[in-house]
C-alpha positions as a LaTeX table, in Angstrom:
\begin{tabular}{lrrr}
\hline
Residue & $x$ (\AA) & $y$ (\AA) & $z$ (\AA) \\
\hline
Unk1 & $-10.13$ & $-17.39$ & 11.88 \\
Unk2 & $-6.78$ & $-18.72$ & 10.69 \\
Unk3 & $-4.30$ & $-15.98$ & 11.67 \\
Unk4 & $-1.33$ & $-17.39$ & 9.72 \\
Unk5 & $-0.59$ & $-15.92$ & 6.30 \\
Unk6 & $-0.62$ & $-18.24$ & 3.31 \\
Unk7 & 2.97 & $-17.17$ & 2.45 \\
Unk8 & 5.39 & $-14.31$ & 3.02 \\
Unk9 & 7.15 & $-12.32$ & 0.31 \\
Unk10 & 10.72 & $-13.41$ & $-0.27$ \\
Unk11 & 13.64 & $-11.01$ & $-0.40$ \\
Unk12 & 13.70 & $-9.44$ & $-3.91$ \\
Unk13 & 17.53 & $-9.48$ & $-3.82$ \\
Unk14 & 19.89 & $-12.29$ & $-2.60$ \\
Unk15 & 21.27 & $-12.03$ & 0.94 \\
Unk16 & 24.70 & $-13.32$ & 1.91 \\
Unk17 & 25.72 & $-13.83$ & 5.56 \\
Unk18 & 29.28 & $-13.16$ & 6.69 \\
Unk19 & 29.31 & $-16.58$ & 8.39 \\
Unk20 & 28.13 & $-18.53$ & 5.36 \\
Unk21 & 30.27 & $-20.84$ & 3.22 \\
Unk22 & 34.00 & $-20.03$ & 3.07 \\
Unk23 & 35.12 & $-17.72$ & 0.30 \\
Unk24 & 38.31 & $-17.82$ & $-1.62$ \\
Unk25 & 38.16 & $-14.12$ & $-2.52$ \\
Unk26 & 38.36 & $-11.00$ & $-0.34$ \\
Unk27 & 36.17 & $-10.65$ & 2.83 \\
Unk28 & 32.66 & $-9.55$ & 2.16 \\
Unk29 & 33.22 & $-6.03$ & 3.45 \\
Unk30 & 35.94 & $-5.49$ & 0.87 \\
Unk31 & 33.96 & $-6.77$ & $-2.10$ \\
Unk32 & 32.75 & $-3.72$ & $-3.96$ \\
Unk33 & 30.11 & $-5.79$ & $-5.77$ \\
Unk34 & 28.34 & $-6.26$ & $-2.47$ \\
Unk35 & 26.44 & $-3.86$ & $-0.23$ \\
Unk36 & 26.10 & $-4.25$ & 3.49 \\
Unk37 & 22.40 & $-4.23$ & 4.44 \\
Unk38 & 22.91 & $-5.07$ & 8.09 \\
Unk39 & 25.85 & $-6.04$ & 10.24 \\
Unk40 & 27.06 & $-9.37$ & 8.83 \\
Unk41 & 24.50 & $-9.43$ & 6.02 \\
Unk42 & 25.18 & $-8.31$ & 2.44 \\
Unk43 & 23.40 & $-8.16$ & $-0.88$ \\
Unk44 & 24.42 & $-7.74$ & $-4.53$ \\
Unk45 & 24.89 & $-4.00$ & $-5.05$ \\
Unk46 & 23.63 & $-3.91$ & $-8.64$ \\
Unk47 & 20.46 & $-5.76$ & $-7.74$ \\
Unk48 & 19.80 & $-3.44$ & $-4.75$ \\
Unk49 & 20.26 & $-0.36$ & $-6.89$ \\
Unk50 & 17.71 & $-1.60$ & $-9.45$ \\
Unk51 & 15.00 & $-1.98$ & $-6.81$ \\
Unk52 & 12.27 & 0.66 & $-6.01$ \\
Unk53 & 12.34 & 2.02 & $-2.43$ \\
Unk54 & 9.69 & $-0.32$ & $-0.99$ \\
Unk55 & 11.48 & $-3.37$ & $-2.34$ \\
Unk56 & 14.73 & $-2.20$ & $-0.81$ \\
Unk57 & 12.90 & $-2.00$ & 2.49 \\
Unk58 & 11.79 & $-5.64$ & 2.13 \\
Unk59 & 15.43 & $-6.63$ & 1.65 \\
Unk60 & 16.24 & $-4.79$ & 4.90 \\
Unk61 & 13.48 & $-6.67$ & 6.73 \\
Unk62 & 14.77 & $-10.02$ & 5.56 \\
Unk63 & 18.34 & $-9.08$ & 6.47 \\
Unk64 & 17.14 & $-8.20$ & 9.98 \\
Unk65 & 15.36 & $-11.58$ & 10.17 \\
Unk66 & 18.68 & $-13.28$ & 9.39 \\
Unk67 & 20.47 & $-11.25$ & 12.03 \\
Unk68 & 17.70 & $-11.57$ & 14.65 \\
Unk69 & 15.87 & $-14.87$ & 14.36 \\
Unk70 & 13.78 & $-14.08$ & 17.48 \\
Unk71 & 12.30 & $-10.86$ & 16.02 \\
Unk72 & 8.53 & $-10.47$ & 15.74 \\
Unk73 & 7.85 & $-8.04$ & 12.94 \\
Unk74 & 5.04 & $-5.45$ & 13.07 \\
Unk75 & 3.80 & $-2.32$ & 11.30 \\
Unk76 & 5.47 & $-1.61$ & 7.90 \\
Unk77 & 7.93 & $-4.50$ & 8.39 \\
Unk78 & 5.13 & $-7.05$ & 8.71 \\
Unk79 & 3.16 & $-5.29$ & 5.95 \\
Unk80 & 6.14 & $-5.68$ & 3.55 \\
Unk81 & 6.38 & $-9.38$ & 4.32 \\
Unk82 & 2.60 & $-9.83$ & 3.83 \\
Unk83 & 2.51 & $-7.92$ & 0.56 \\
Unk84 & 0.43 & $-5.07$ & 1.85 \\
Unk85 & 1.12 & $-1.58$ & 0.44 \\
Unk86 & 4.30 & 0.21 & 1.46 \\
Unk87 & 4.73 & 3.91 & 0.70 \\
Unk88 & 8.25 & 5.08 & 0.02 \\
Unk89 & 11.13 & 3.55 & 2.03 \\
Unk90 & 10.15 & 3.26 & 5.73 \\
Unk91 & 12.78 & 4.66 & 8.02 \\
Unk92 & 12.64 & 1.97 & 10.70 \\
Unk93 & 12.52 & $-1.75$ & 11.05 \\
Unk94 & 9.48 & $-2.40$ & 13.26 \\
Unk95 & 9.39 & $-5.29$ & 15.72 \\
Unk96 & 7.03 & $-6.13$ & 18.60 \\
Unk97 & 8.04 & $-7.12$ & 22.14 \\
Unk98 & 5.20 & $-7.54$ & 24.61 \\
Unk99 & 7.58 & $-7.95$ & 27.54 \\
Unk100 & 8.56 & $-4.30$ & 27.47 \\
Unk101 & 6.82 & $-1.64$ & 29.57 \\
Unk102 & 7.20 & 0.99 & 26.83 \\
Unk103 & 8.15 & 1.30 & 23.19 \\
Unk104 & 11.73 & 2.26 & 22.37 \\
Unk105 & 13.85 & 3.13 & 19.30 \\
Unk106 & 17.49 & 2.31 & 18.82 \\
Unk107 & 19.27 & 3.10 & 15.55 \\
Unk108 & 16.93 & 2.17 & 12.72 \\
Unk109 & 14.90 & $-0.30$ & 14.88 \\
Unk110 & 11.57 & 0.63 & 16.50 \\
Unk111 & 10.52 & $-1.80$ & 19.26 \\
Unk112 & 6.75 & $-1.64$ & 20.01 \\
Unk113 & 4.78 & $-2.96$ & 22.92 \\
Unk114 & 1.07 & $-2.95$ & 23.84 \\
Unk115 & $-1.13$ & $-3.03$ & 26.91 \\
Unk116 & $-3.46$ & $-5.32$ & 24.95 \\
Unk117 & $-2.97$ & $-9.02$ & 24.32 \\
Unk118 & $-1.39$ & $-9.78$ & 20.93 \\
Unk119 & $-1.25$ & $-12.84$ & 18.76 \\
Unk120 & 1.72 & $-13.68$ & 16.52 \\
Unk121 & 2.15 & $-16.14$ & 13.71 \\
Unk122 & 5.09 & $-17.73$ & 12.02 \\
Unk123 & 5.96 & $-18.71$ & 8.46 \\
Unk124 & 9.22 & $-20.29$ & 7.27 \\
Unk125 & 10.86 & $-19.30$ & 10.52 \\
Unk126 & 9.85 & $-15.64$ & 10.40 \\
Unk127 & 7.55 & $-14.36$ & 13.15 \\
Unk128 & 5.16 & $-11.42$ & 12.79 \\
Unk129 & 1.98 & $-9.92$ & 14.08 \\
Unk130 & $-1.23$ & $-11.32$ & 12.73 \\
Unk131 & $-2.72$ & $-9.45$ & 9.74 \\
Unk132 & $-5.55$ & $-7.85$ & 11.77 \\
Unk133 & $-3.04$ & $-6.31$ & 14.22 \\
Unk134 & $-0.79$ & $-5.10$ & 11.39 \\
Unk135 & $-3.69$ & $-3.27$ & 9.70 \\
Unk136 & $-4.88$ & $-1.66$ & 12.98 \\
Unk137 & $-1.39$ & $-0.61$ & 13.92 \\
Unk138 & $-0.84$ & 1.04 & 10.54 \\
Unk139 & $-4.15$ & 2.85 & 10.25 \\
Unk140 & $-3.44$ & 4.49 & 13.62 \\
Unk141 & $-0.11$ & 5.96 & 12.47 \\
Unk142 & $-0.17$ & 6.45 & 8.67 \\
Unk143 & $-1.66$ & 9.50 & 6.94 \\
Unk144 & $-5.39$ & 8.68 & 6.53 \\
Unk145 & $-5.38$ & 8.18 & 2.72 \\
Unk146 & $-2.51$ & 5.73 & 3.03 \\
Unk147 & $-4.19$ & 3.98 & 5.91 \\
Unk148 & $-7.31$ & 3.40 & 3.79 \\
Unk149 & $-5.09$ & 1.85 & 1.09 \\
Unk150 & $-3.62$ & $-0.62$ & 3.58 \\
Unk151 & $-7.07$ & $-1.52$ & 5.01 \\
Unk152 & $-8.54$ & $-1.97$ & 1.49 \\
Unk153 & $-5.71$ & $-4.22$ & 0.45 \\
Unk154 & $-6.03$ & $-6.33$ & 3.59 \\
Unk155 & $-9.81$ & $-6.78$ & 3.13 \\
Unk156 & $-9.23$ & $-7.72$ & $-0.51$ \\
Unk157 & $-6.26$ & $-10.08$ & $-0.12$ \\
Unk158 & $-6.93$ & $-11.68$ & 3.27 \\
Unk159 & $-10.73$ & $-11.68$ & 3.28 \\
Unk160 & $-10.83$ & $-9.94$ & 6.66 \\
Unk161 & $-14.10$ & $-8.77$ & 8.24 \\
Unk162 & $-14.28$ & $-4.97$ & 8.22 \\
Unk163 & $-16.48$ & $-4.94$ & 11.32 \\
Unk164 & $-13.98$ & $-7.03$ & 13.17 \\
Unk165 & $-11.21$ & $-4.56$ & 12.37 \\
Unk166 & $-13.31$ & $-1.62$ & 13.53 \\
Unk167 & $-14.21$ & $-3.38$ & 16.77 \\
Unk168 & $-10.61$ & $-4.44$ & 17.33 \\
Unk169 & $-9.33$ & $-0.91$ & 16.94 \\
Unk170 & $-12.00$ & 0.52 & 19.22 \\
Unk171 & $-11.21$ & $-2.02$ & 21.92 \\
Unk172 & $-7.52$ & $-1.02$ & 22.25 \\
Unk173 & $-6.69$ & 0.81 & 25.43 \\
Unk174 & $-4.15$ & 3.13 & 23.84 \\
Unk175 & $-6.18$ & 6.10 & 22.40 \\
Unk176 & $-3.35$ & 7.37 & 20.21 \\
Unk177 & $-4.53$ & 7.49 & 16.58 \\
Unk178 & $-7.93$ & 6.03 & 17.49 \\
Unk179 & $-9.92$ & 8.60 & 15.50 \\
Unk180 & $-7.65$ & 8.23 & 12.50 \\
Unk181 & $-8.04$ & 4.45 & 12.66 \\
Unk182 & $-11.84$ & 4.65 & 12.89 \\
Unk183 & $-11.93$ & 7.05 & 9.92 \\
Unk184 & $-9.89$ & 4.72 & 7.70 \\
Unk185 & $-11.48$ & 1.43 & 8.78 \\
Unk186 & $-15.05$ & 2.78 & 8.45 \\
Unk187 & $-14.30$ & 3.53 & 4.74 \\
Unk188 & $-12.31$ & 0.42 & 3.93 \\
Unk189 & $-13.66$ & $-1.84$ & 1.15 \\
Unk190 & $-12.39$ & $-4.89$ & $-0.73$ \\
Unk191 & $-13.70$ & $-3.41$ & $-3.98$ \\
Unk192 & $-10.63$ & $-1.13$ & $-4.37$ \\
Unk193 & $-8.22$ & $-2.95$ & $-6.66$ \\
Unk194 & $-5.08$ & $-0.87$ & $-6.10$ \\
Unk195 & $-3.65$ & 1.67 & $-3.65$ \\
Unk196 & $-4.22$ & 4.33 & $-6.31$ \\
Unk197 & $-7.98$ & 3.62 & $-6.22$ \\
Unk198 & $-8.02$ & 3.77 & $-2.41$ \\
Unk199 & $-6.11$ & 7.02 & $-2.30$ \\
Unk200 & $-8.36$ & 8.47 & $-5.08$ \\
Unk201 & $-11.44$ & 7.64 & $-3.03$ \\
Unk202 & $-10.12$ & 9.61 & $-0.06$ \\
Unk203 & $-9.22$ & 12.60 & $-2.32$ \\
Unk204 & $-12.68$ & 12.50 & $-3.91$ \\
Unk205 & $-14.31$ & 12.77 & $-0.46$ \\
Unk206 & $-11.93$ & 15.50 & 0.68 \\
Unk207 & $-12.55$ & 17.50 & $-2.52$ \\
Unk208 & $-16.21$ & 17.62 & $-1.54$ \\
Unk209 & $-17.28$ & 15.59 & $-4.58$ \\
Unk210 & $-20.22$ & 13.18 & $-4.53$ \\
Unk211 & $-19.61$ & 9.68 & $-3.32$ \\
Unk212 & $-18.93$ & 7.31 & $-6.26$ \\
Unk213 & $-20.15$ & 3.86 & $-6.93$ \\
Unk214 & $-17.21$ & 1.39 & $-7.17$ \\
Unk215 & $-16.51$ & $-1.23$ & $-9.81$ \\
Unk216 & $-19.76$ & $-0.65$ & $-11.69$ \\
Unk217 & $-20.54$ & $-2.85$ & $-14.69$ \\
Unk218 & $-21.62$ & $-1.18$ & $-17.91$ \\
Unk219 & $-23.31$ & $-3.28$ & $-20.64$ \\
Unk220 & $-22.47$ & $-1.68$ & $-24.00$ \\
Unk221 & $-22.75$ & $-3.27$ & $-27.46$ \\
Unk222 & $-22.80$ & $-6.82$ & $-26.11$ \\
Unk223 & $-19.74$ & $-6.24$ & $-23.91$ \\
Unk224 & $-19.38$ & $-5.66$ & $-20.19$ \\
Unk225 & $-17.05$ & $-2.80$ & $-19.12$ \\
Unk226 & $-16.24$ & $-2.09$ & $-15.52$ \\
Unk227 & $-15.38$ & 1.38 & $-14.20$ \\
Unk228 & $-13.26$ & 2.22 & $-11.15$ \\
Unk229 & $-15.60$ & 5.06 & $-10.12$ \\
Unk230 & $-19.04$ & 5.93 & $-11.38$ \\
Unk231 & $-21.56$ & 8.76 & $-10.78$ \\
Unk232 & $-24.70$ & 7.48 & $-12.58$ \\
Unk233 & $-26.81$ & 10.60 & $-11.94$ \\
Unk234 & $-24.12$ & 12.84 & $-13.46$ \\
Unk235 & $-23.24$ & 10.31 & $-16.24$ \\
Unk236 & $-19.56$ & 10.53 & $-15.18$ \\
Unk237 & $-17.05$ & 7.70 & $-14.99$ \\
Unk238 & $-13.69$ & 8.02 & $-13.29$ \\
Unk239 & $-10.68$ & 5.89 & $-14.18$ \\
Unk240 & $-7.24$ & 5.76 & $-12.59$ \\
Unk241 & $-4.56$ & 4.61 & $-15.04$ \\
Unk242 & $-2.14$ & 1.87 & $-14.10$ \\
Unk243 & 0.76 & 2.48 & $-16.43$ \\
Unk244 & 2.17 & $-1.07$ & $-16.17$ \\
Unk245 & $-0.14$ & $-2.29$ & $-18.92$ \\
Unk246 & 1.02 & 0.49 & $-21.27$ \\
Unk247 & 4.77 & 0.22 & $-20.51$ \\
Unk248 & 5.10 & $-3.52$ & $-20.93$ \\
Unk249 & 8.36 & $-4.64$ & $-22.54$ \\
Unk250 & 6.23 & $-6.33$ & $-25.16$ \\
Unk251 & 5.47 & $-3.40$ & $-27.51$ \\
Unk252 & 2.70 & $-5.30$ & $-29.33$ \\
Unk253 & 0.92 & $-6.10$ & $-26.07$ \\
Unk254 & 1.21 & $-2.46$ & $-24.97$ \\
Unk255 & $-0.21$ & $-1.17$ & $-28.25$ \\
Unk256 & $-3.08$ & $-3.63$ & $-28.01$ \\
Unk257 & $-3.83$ & $-2.43$ & $-24.50$ \\
Unk258 & $-4.00$ & 1.19 & $-25.65$ \\
Unk259 & $-6.32$ & 0.27 & $-28.55$ \\
Unk260 & $-8.62$ & $-1.71$ & $-26.29$ \\
Unk261 & $-8.78$ & 1.16 & $-23.82$ \\
Unk262 & $-9.65$ & 3.57 & $-26.65$ \\
Unk263 & $-12.44$ & 1.29 & $-27.97$ \\
Unk264 & $-13.84$ & 0.87 & $-24.46$ \\
Unk265 & $-13.84$ & 4.64 & $-23.81$ \\
Unk266 & $-15.41$ & 5.42 & $-27.21$ \\
Unk267 & $-18.19$ & 2.88 & $-26.56$ \\
Unk268 & $-18.96$ & 4.42 & $-23.15$ \\
Unk269 & $-19.01$ & 7.95 & $-24.62$ \\
Unk270 & $-21.45$ & 6.88 & $-27.31$ \\
Unk271 & $-23.77$ & 5.90 & $-24.48$ \\
Unk272 & $-23.57$ & 9.39 & $-23.00$ \\
Unk273 & $-20.93$ & 8.80 & $-20.39$ \\
Unk274 & $-18.21$ & 11.43 & $-19.75$ \\
Unk275 & $-14.94$ & 9.74 & $-18.84$ \\
Unk276 & $-12.37$ & 11.35 & $-16.57$ \\
Unk277 & $-8.86$ & 9.82 & $-16.30$ \\
Unk278 & $-5.98$ & 10.46 & $-13.93$ \\
Unk279 & $-2.96$ & 8.50 & $-12.78$ \\
Unk280 & $-1.43$ & 7.72 & $-9.39$ \\
Unk281 & 0.55 & 10.92 & $-9.34$ \\
Unk282 & $-2.62$ & 12.85 & $-10.15$ \\
Unk283 & $-4.28$ & 11.35 & $-7.09$ \\
Unk284 & $-1.30$ & 12.03 & $-4.81$ \\
Unk285 & $-1.01$ & 15.59 & $-6.08$ \\
Unk286 & $-4.82$ & 16.10 & $-5.83$ \\
Unk287 & $-5.10$ & 18.53 & $-8.74$ \\
Unk288 & $-4.77$ & 15.91 & $-11.48$ \\
Unk289 & $-7.76$ & 13.99 & $-10.09$ \\
Unk290 & $-9.81$ & 17.05 & $-9.22$ \\
Unk291 & $-9.25$ & 18.77 & $-12.57$ \\
Unk292 & $-10.09$ & 15.63 & $-14.50$ \\
Unk293 & $-13.40$ & 15.20 & $-12.71$ \\
Unk294 & $-14.25$ & 18.93 & $-12.91$ \\
Unk295 & $-13.58$ & 18.80 & $-16.69$ \\
Unk296 & $-16.03$ & 15.88 & $-16.94$ \\
Unk297 & $-18.72$ & 17.97 & $-15.31$ \\
Unk298 & $-18.61$ & 16.71 & $-11.69$ \\
Unk299 & $-19.10$ & 19.46 & $-9.11$ \\
Unk300 & $-18.59$ & 19.61 & $-5.34$ \\
Unk301 & $-21.58$ & 19.06 & $-3.08$ \\
Unk302 & $-19.83$ & 20.15 & 0.09 \\
Unk303 & $-16.84$ & 22.20 & 1.21 \\
Unk304 & $-13.39$ & 20.79 & 0.51 \\
Unk305 & $-11.29$ & 19.61 & 3.45 \\
Unk306 & $-8.14$ & 21.60 & 2.79 \\
Unk307 & $-6.08$ & 20.25 & 5.69 \\
Unk308 & $-6.86$ & 16.62 & 4.75 \\
Unk309 & $-5.98$ & 17.27 & 1.14 \\
Unk310 & $-2.61$ & 18.70 & 2.19 \\
Unk311 & $-1.74$ & 15.37 & 3.86 \\
Unk312 & $-2.13$ & 13.33 & 0.66 \\
Unk313 & 1.18 & 12.21 & $-0.86$ \\
Unk314 & 3.15 & 12.77 & 2.39 \\
Unk315 & 4.43 & 10.03 & 4.59 \\
Unk316 & 6.72 & 11.19 & 7.45 \\
Unk317 & 7.40 & 7.57 & 8.37 \\
Unk318 & 9.27 & 7.02 & 5.09 \\
Unk319 & 11.94 & 8.50 & 2.94 \\
Unk320 & 11.62 & 8.95 & $-0.80$ \\
Unk321 & 8.50 & 9.43 & $-2.91$ \\
Unk322 & 5.21 & 7.93 & $-1.75$ \\
\hline
\end{tabular}
């Protein structure tokens, strides 16, 4: 398998090095329009402040790459470069160094090592762990629902083999997080089209609700509609709203999206389907998802896993909202 990514995500804000072209104005550290991201590396303050937390993190990763050209990125840092889901603003820059006898942390940098052989790849001068290792590393340490979202995204975007990930995780000598990794990887699927869908699937399981069918096609009035989640026996459809299509800067396009969604839902209801809707926050908070499905008539078939539900929406490895 080709372990190199097709491309890496660029920094979403410009980066300026202290040693770059001569300036006629004040030194960078005195320029209030700039923000120091790392020693000797600055970005435009207004552009930084407009970014969501996970994009600010990607700027930090690129700044570290400028400062340390020999770095091999791993964990969330590699995930950010690869375009895999990032939850909140990760506290540390994560790099891998197989020459060390143990992992260490200094400042905001976590240096990881492993007793197992590792493969790295390079793109445009930036080195990082291969995608398979990034996924396995993250599902061992992230809260389980977030780990599933990372694994789903990797299967979807990089066409990885789920069995290969499971076997790779099981073969690692370090047992830390092994059960968590196996739980997430055994449930991973490329059918999930967003982190919200992945997290919703974990919440549905932990609420004790029946297992849904994913991305089911419904043929209604000569049209084909696809549902995120479907329980055919209960005639229930579950949908997680992605608000981007409704909050588009093009007001006409947003209104058309709302009308199309209403027509679709009306057509499904005429065929006897009950449609439950929730959003990303409803999945993270559990109650929004659970209440919507209960209102549609779906009932638990086993006891809820209270401790697992309490972990949804929390990520101790990051600051800011998940």
